Coordinates of N, CA and C in Angstrom, one line a residue:
M1 N 102.4 88.8 109.8 CA 101.1 89.4 109.5 C 101.0 89.8 108.0
K2 N 99.8 89.8 107.5 CA 99.6 90.2 106.1 C 99.2 91.6 106.0
F3 N 99.8 92.4 105.1 CA 99.5 93.8 104.9 C 99.2 94.1 103.5
G4 N 98.7 95.2 103.2 CA 98.5 95.7 101.8 C 98.3 97.2 101.9
V5 N 98.4 97.9 100.8 CA 98.2 99.4 100.7 C 97.0 99.6 99.7
V6 N 96.1 100.4 100.2 CA 94.9 100.7 99.3 C 94.5 102.2 99.4
L7 N 93.7 102.6 98.4 CA 93.0 103.9 98.4 C 91.6 103.5 98.6
F8 N 90.9 104.3 99.5 CA 89.5 104.1 99.7 C 88.8 105.3 98.9
P9 N 87.9 105.1 98.0 CA 87.2 106.2 97.4 C 86.2 106.8 98.4
S10 N 85.6 107.9 97.9 CA 84.6 108.6 98.8 C 83.4 107.7 99.1
K11 N 82.7 108.1 100.1 CA 81.5 107.3 100.5 C 80.5 107.2 99.3
K12 N 80.4 108.2 98.5 CA 79.5 108.2 97.4 C 79.9 107.1 96.4
L13 N 81.2 107.0 96.1 CA 81.7 106.0 95.2 C 81.6 104.6 95.8
Q14 N 81.9 104.5 97.1 CA 81.8 103.2 97.8 C 80.4 102.7 97.8
D15 N 79.4 103.6 97.9 CA 78.0 103.2 97.9 C 77.6 102.6 96.5
V16 N 78.1 103.2 95.5 CA 77.9 102.7 94.1 C 78.5 101.3 94.0
A17 N 79.8 101.2 94.4 CA 80.5 99.9 94.3 C 79.8 98.8 95.1
N18 N 79.4 99.2 96.3 CA 78.8 98.2 97.2 C 77.4 97.8 96.7
S19 N 76.7 98.6 95.9 CA 75.4 98.2 95.4 C 75.6 97.0 94.5
Y20 N 76.8 96.8 93.9 CA 77.1 95.6 93.0 C 77.8 94.6 93.8
R21 N 78.7 95.0 94.7 CA 79.6 94.1 95.4 C 78.7 93.1 96.3
K22 N 77.6 93.7 96.9 CA 76.8 92.8 97.7 C 76.4 91.6 97.0
R23 N 76.1 91.7 95.7 CA 75.6 90.5 95.0 C 76.7 89.7 94.3
Y24 N 77.8 90.5 93.9 CA 78.8 89.8 92.9 C 80.2 89.7 93.4
D25 N 80.5 90.2 94.6 CA 81.9 90.1 95.1 C 82.0 89.3 96.4
S26 N 82.7 88.1 96.3 CA 82.8 87.2 97.4 C 83.6 87.9 98.6
H27 N 84.3 89.0 98.3 CA 85.1 89.6 99.4 C 84.3 90.8 100.0
Y28 N 83.0 90.9 99.7 CA 82.2 92.1 100.1 C 82.4 92.3 101.6
S29 N 82.3 91.3 102.4 CA 82.3 91.5 103.9 C 83.7 91.6 104.5
L30 N 84.7 91.4 103.7 CA 86.1 91.4 104.2 C 86.8 92.7 104.1
I31 N 86.4 93.6 103.2 CA 87.1 94.9 103.0 C 86.2 95.8 102.2
P32 N 86.1 97.1 102.6 CA 85.3 98.0 101.8 C 85.9 98.2 100.4
P33 N 85.1 98.8 99.5 CA 85.5 99.0 98.1 C 86.8 99.8 98.1
H34 N 87.8 99.4 97.3 CA 89.1 100.0 97.4 C 89.8 99.9 96.0
L35 N 90.9 100.6 95.9 CA 91.8 100.5 94.8 C 93.1 100.0 95.4
T36 N 93.6 98.8 95.0 CA 94.8 98.3 95.6 C 96.0 99.0 95.0
L37 N 96.9 99.5 95.8 CA 98.1 100.1 95.4 C 99.3 99.2 95.6
K38 N 99.2 98.3 96.6 CA 100.3 97.3 96.9 C 99.6 96.0 97.3
E39 N 99.9 95.0 96.6 CA 99.3 93.7 96.8 C 99.7 93.2 98.2
V40 N 99.0 92.1 98.7 CA 99.3 91.6 100.0 C 100.8 91.2 100.1
F41 N 101.3 91.5 101.3 CA 102.7 91.2 101.6 C 102.8 90.8 103.1
E42 N 103.8 90.0 103.4 CA 104.0 89.6 104.8 C 105.1 90.5 105.5
A43 N 104.8 90.8 106.7 CA 105.8 91.7 107.5 C 105.7 91.4 109.0
T44 N 106.8 91.5 109.7 CA 106.7 91.4 111.1 C 106.4 92.7 111.7
E45 N 106.2 92.8 113.1 CA 105.9 94.1 113.7 C 107.1 95.0 113.5
D46 N 108.3 94.5 113.7 CA 109.5 95.4 113.5 C 109.6 95.9 112.1
Q47 N 109.4 95.0 111.1 CA 109.5 95.4 109.7 C 108.4 96.5 109.4
I48 N 107.2 96.3 109.9 CA 106.1 97.2 109.5 C 106.3 98.6 110.0
D49 N 107.1 98.8 111.1 CA 107.4 100.1 111.6 C 108.3 100.8 110.5
E50 N 109.2 100.1 110.0 CA 110.1 100.7 109.0 C 109.3 100.9 107.7
I51 N 108.5 100.0 107.3 CA 107.6 100.2 106.1 C 106.7 101.4 106.3
A52 N 106.1 101.6 107.4 CA 105.2 102.7 107.7 C 106.0 104.0 107.6
A53 N 107.3 104.0 108.0 CA 108.1 105.2 107.9 C 108.3 105.6 106.4
N54 N 108.6 104.5 105.6 CA 108.7 104.7 104.2 C 107.5 105.3 103.6
L55 N 106.3 104.7 104.0 CA 105.0 105.2 103.4 C 104.7 106.6 103.8
R56 N 105.1 107.0 105.0 CA 104.9 108.4 105.5 C 105.7 109.4 104.6
K57 N 106.9 109.0 104.2 CA 107.8 109.8 103.4 C 107.2 109.9 102.0
I58 N 106.7 108.8 101.4 CA 106.1 108.8 100.1 C 104.8 109.7 100.1
A59 N 104.0 109.6 101.2 CA 102.8 110.4 101.2 C 103.1 111.9 101.2
E60 N 104.2 112.3 102.0 CA 104.6 113.7 102.0 C 105.0 114.2 100.7
E61 N 105.7 113.3 99.9 CA 106.2 113.7 98.6 C 105.1 113.6 97.5
T62 N 103.9 113.2 97.8 CA 102.9 113.0 96.8 C 101.7 114.0 97.1
N63 N 101.4 114.8 96.1 CA 100.3 115.7 96.3 C 99.0 115.0 96.0
P64 N 97.9 115.5 96.6 CA 96.5 115.0 96.3 C 96.3 115.1 94.8
F65 N 95.5 114.1 94.3 CA 95.3 114.1 92.9 C 93.9 113.6 92.6
S66 N 93.5 113.8 91.3 CA 92.2 113.5 90.9 C 92.1 112.0 90.5
L67 N 91.0 111.3 90.9 CA 90.7 109.9 90.6 C 89.5 109.9 89.7
N68 N 89.6 109.4 88.5 CA 88.5 109.3 87.6 C 88.0 107.9 87.3
V69 N 86.8 107.6 87.6 CA 86.2 106.3 87.2 C 85.5 106.6 85.9
T70 N 85.8 105.7 84.9 CA 85.3 105.9 83.5 C 84.2 105.0 83.1
K71 N 84.3 103.7 83.5 CA 83.3 102.7 83.1 C 83.4 101.5 83.9
V72 N 82.5 100.5 83.6 CA 82.6 99.2 84.1 C 83.4 98.4 83.1
S73 N 84.3 97.6 83.6 CA 85.1 96.7 82.7 C 85.4 95.4 83.3
S74 N 86.1 94.5 82.6 CA 86.4 93.2 83.1 C 87.8 92.7 82.7
F75 N 88.3 91.8 83.5 CA 89.6 91.2 83.2 C 89.4 89.9 82.4
S76 N 88.2 89.6 82.0 CA 88.0 88.4 81.2 C 88.7 88.5 79.9
P77 N 89.3 87.4 79.3 CA 89.2 86.0 79.8 C 90.2 85.6 80.8
A78 N 91.2 86.5 81.2 CA 92.2 86.1 82.2 C 91.5 85.6 83.5
N79 N 90.5 86.4 84.0 CA 89.7 85.9 85.1 C 88.4 86.7 85.1
N80 N 87.4 86.1 85.8 CA 86.1 86.7 85.8 C 85.9 87.8 86.9
V81 N 86.7 88.8 86.8 CA 86.6 90.0 87.7 C 85.9 91.1 86.9
I82 N 84.9 91.7 87.5 CA 84.3 92.9 87.0 C 84.7 94.1 87.9
Y83 N 85.0 95.2 87.3 CA 85.5 96.3 88.1 C 85.1 97.7 87.5
L84 N 85.2 98.7 88.4 CA 85.1 100.1 88.0 C 86.5 100.5 87.5
K85 N 86.6 100.9 86.2 CA 87.9 101.2 85.6 C 88.2 102.6 86.1
V86 N 89.5 102.8 86.6 CA 90.0 104.0 87.1 C 91.0 104.5 86.0
E87 N 90.9 105.7 85.6 CA 91.9 106.3 84.6 C 93.3 106.3 85.2
Q88 N 94.2 105.8 84.4 CA 95.6 105.7 84.8 C 96.3 107.0 84.6
K89 N 96.2 107.9 85.6 CA 96.8 109.2 85.6 C 98.3 109.1 86.0
P90 N 99.1 110.0 85.6 CA 100.6 110.0 86.0 C 100.8 110.0 87.5
E91 N 100.0 110.8 88.2 CA 100.1 110.9 89.7 C 99.8 109.5 90.4
L92 N 98.8 108.8 89.9 CA 98.5 107.5 90.4 C 99.5 106.5 90.1
T93 N 100.0 106.5 88.9 CA 101.1 105.6 88.5 C 102.3 105.9 89.2
S94 N 102.7 107.1 89.4 CA 103.8 107.5 90.2 C 103.8 107.0 91.6
L95 N 102.6 107.2 92.3 CA 102.4 106.7 93.6 C 102.6 105.2 93.7
Y96 N 102.0 104.5 92.7 CA 102.1 103.0 92.7 C 103.6 102.6 92.5
N97 N 104.3 103.3 91.6 CA 105.7 102.9 91.4 C 106.5 103.2 92.7
K98 N 106.3 104.3 93.4 CA 107.0 104.6 94.6 C 106.8 103.5 95.7
L99 N 105.6 102.9 95.7 CA 105.3 101.9 96.6 C 105.9 100.5 96.3
H100 N 106.6 100.5 95.1 CA 107.2 99.2 94.7 C 108.7 99.4 94.4
E101 N 109.3 100.4 95.0 CA 110.8 100.7 94.8 C 111.6 100.4 96.0
G102 N 112.9 100.2 95.9 CA 113.8 100.1 97.0 C 113.3 99.1 98.0
D103 N 113.2 99.5 99.3 CA 112.9 98.5 100.4 C 111.5 98.0 100.2
L104 N 110.6 98.7 99.4 CA 109.2 98.3 99.3 C 109.0 97.4 98.1
E105 N 110.1 97.1 97.3 CA 110.0 96.3 96.1 C 109.5 94.9 96.5
Q106 N 108.6 94.4 95.6 CA 108.1 93.0 95.7 C 107.6 92.5 94.4
P107 N 107.7 91.2 94.1 CA 107.2 90.7 92.9 C 105.7 90.9 92.7
T108 N 105.2 91.3 91.5 CA 103.8 91.5 91.3 C 103.3 90.5 90.3
E109 N 102.1 89.9 90.5 CA 101.6 89.0 89.5 C 101.1 89.6 88.3
Y110 N 100.5 90.8 88.4 CA 99.9 91.5 87.3 C 100.4 92.9 87.1
S111 N 100.3 93.5 85.9 CA 100.6 94.9 85.7 C 99.6 95.7 86.4
F112 N 100.0 97.0 86.7 CA 99.1 97.9 87.5 C 98.0 98.4 86.5
I113 N 96.8 98.0 86.8 CA 95.6 98.4 86.1 C 94.7 99.0 87.2
P114 N 94.7 100.3 87.4 CA 93.9 100.8 88.5 C 92.4 100.5 88.3
H115 N 91.8 99.9 89.4 CA 90.4 99.5 89.4 C 89.9 99.3 90.8
I116 N 88.5 99.3 90.8 CA 87.8 99.0 92.1 C 86.9 97.8 91.8
T117 N 87.2 96.6 92.3 CA 86.5 95.4 92.0 C 85.1 95.5 92.5
I118 N 84.1 95.1 91.6 CA 82.7 95.0 92.1 C 82.2 93.6 91.9
G119 N 82.9 92.7 91.2 CA 82.5 91.3 91.1 C 83.6 90.4 90.9
Q120 N 83.7 89.3 91.6 CA 84.7 88.3 91.3 C 84.3 86.9 91.7
R121 N 85.0 85.9 91.2 CA 84.7 84.5 91.5 C 83.4 84.2 90.9
L122 N 83.0 84.7 89.8 CA 81.8 84.4 89.1 C 82.0 83.3 88.1
S123 N 80.9 82.4 88.0 CA 81.0 81.4 86.9 C 81.1 82.1 85.6
D124 N 81.5 81.4 84.5 CA 81.6 82.0 83.2 C 80.2 82.6 82.8
D125 N 79.1 81.8 83.0 CA 77.8 82.2 82.6 C 77.4 83.5 83.4
E126 N 77.6 83.4 84.7 CA 77.2 84.5 85.5 C 78.0 85.8 85.2
H127 N 79.3 85.6 84.9 CA 80.1 86.7 84.5 C 79.6 87.4 83.3
L128 N 79.4 86.6 82.3 CA 78.9 87.1 81.0 C 77.6 87.8 81.2
D129 N 76.7 87.3 81.9 CA 75.3 87.9 82.2 C 75.5 89.2 82.9
V130 N 76.2 89.2 84.0 CA 76.3 90.4 84.8 C 77.1 91.5 84.1
Y131 N 78.2 91.1 83.4 CA 79.0 92.1 82.7 C 78.3 92.7 81.6
S132 N 77.5 91.9 80.8 CA 76.8 92.4 79.7 C 75.8 93.5 80.1
Q133 N 75.2 93.4 81.4 CA 74.3 94.4 81.9 C 75.1 95.6 82.4
L134 N 76.1 95.4 83.2 CA 76.8 96.4 83.9 C 77.7 97.3 83.0
K135 N 78.1 96.8 81.9 CA 79.0 97.6 81.0 C 78.2 98.7 80.3
L136 N 76.9 98.7 80.4 CA 76.0 99.7 79.9 C 75.7 100.8 80.9
V137 N 76.0 100.6 82.2 CA 75.7 101.6 83.2 C 76.7 102.7 83.2
D138 N 76.2 103.9 83.3 CA 77.1 105.1 83.4 C 77.6 105.3 84.8
V139 N 78.9 105.0 85.0 CA 79.5 105.1 86.3 C 80.5 106.2 86.4
A140 N 80.5 107.1 85.4 CA 81.5 108.2 85.4 C 81.5 109.0 86.7
H141 N 82.7 109.2 87.3 CA 82.8 109.8 88.6 C 84.2 110.4 88.7
E142 N 84.3 111.6 89.3 CA 85.6 112.2 89.6 C 85.7 112.7 91.0
E143 N 86.8 112.5 91.7 CA 87.0 113.0 93.0 C 88.5 113.2 93.3
T144 N 88.8 113.8 94.4 CA 90.2 114.1 94.8 C 90.6 113.1 95.8
V145 N 91.7 112.4 95.6 CA 92.3 111.5 96.6 C 93.4 112.3 97.4
D146 N 93.3 112.2 98.7 CA 94.2 112.9 99.6 C 94.9 112.0 100.6
R147 N 94.7 110.7 100.5 CA 95.3 109.8 101.5 C 95.3 108.4 101.0
F148 N 96.1 107.5 101.5 CA 96.1 106.1 101.3 C 96.3 105.4 102.6
H149 N 96.0 104.1 102.6 CA 96.0 103.3 103.9 C 96.8 102.1 103.9
L150 N 97.5 101.8 104.9 CA 98.2 100.6 105.2 C 97.2 99.7 105.9
M151 N 96.9 98.6 105.3 CA 95.9 97.7 105.9 C 96.5 96.4 106.4
Y152 N 95.9 95.8 107.4 CA 96.4 94.4 107.8 C 95.2 93.5 108.0
Q153 N 95.5 92.2 107.8 CA 94.4 91.2 107.8 C 94.3 90.6 109.2
L154 N 93.1 90.6 109.7 CA 92.8 89.9 111.0 C 92.6 88.4 110.8
E155 N 92.6 87.7 112.0 CA 92.5 86.3 111.9 C 91.2 85.8 111.2
N156 N 90.1 86.6 111.2 CA 88.9 86.2 110.6 C 88.9 86.6 109.1
E157 N 90.1 87.0 108.6 CA 90.3 87.3 107.2 C 89.8 88.7 106.7
T158 N 89.2 89.5 107.7 CA 88.8 90.8 107.3 C 90.0 91.7 107.4
W159 N 89.9 92.8 106.7 CA 91.0 93.8 106.7 C 90.6 95.0 107.4
T160 N 91.6 95.6 108.1 CA 91.4 96.8 108.9 C 92.6 97.8 108.7
V161 N 92.3 99.1 108.9 CA 93.4 100.1 108.7 C 94.4 100.0 109.9
F162 N 95.7 99.9 109.5 CA 96.8 99.9 110.4 C 97.2 101.4 110.6
E163 N 97.4 102.1 109.5 CA 97.7 103.5 109.5 C 97.3 104.2 108.2
T164 N 96.9 105.5 108.4 CA 96.4 106.3 107.2 C 97.5 107.3 107.0
F165 N 97.8 107.6 105.7 CA 98.8 108.5 105.3 C 98.2 109.6 104.4
R166 N 98.3 110.8 104.9 CA 97.7 112.0 104.1 C 98.7 112.4 103.1
L167 N 98.3 112.7 101.9 CA 99.2 113.2 100.8 C 99.6 114.6 101.0
G168 N 100.8 115.0 100.6 CA 101.3 116.3 100.7 C 101.8 116.7 102.0
K169 N 102.3 117.9 102.2 CA 102.8 118.3 103.4 C 101.8 119.0 104.3
G170 N 100.6 118.3 104.4 CA 99.5 118.9 105.2 C 99.7 118.8 106.6

């Protein structure tokens, strides 16, 4: 099965992201707005129990932290993805690193740039047009993150929560 680890922002921030994703994100119907902490990986049912135990331990060792969205940005020219830029705070980077150490280590295609995708798979012209409009929008937002989620992919390619992990010793 395919798994991944994500943070879901508050409903308020999801509503902002979805107002753009409906039009510009081909994955809109597959998963809610999210910040990817661990890219897609394959695991068996036996392996996922062990992985979930590791994630529980990481969650206990990680305190809730502040998530700051600063602006709309883009990965162009590498690819035509438009996203809400999330400030790279030490707590977020530390959580990401813990999710990629030891038994959880996996090769990653890109460096960790925290973001919430709001547009992807756009043509060059469409990307330029949409991004030139959206980069002017004030999307500044701050909230506290107190959990992350282990997701798995269903046969219809949608993603659903396998387990939720609360941060800290709550």
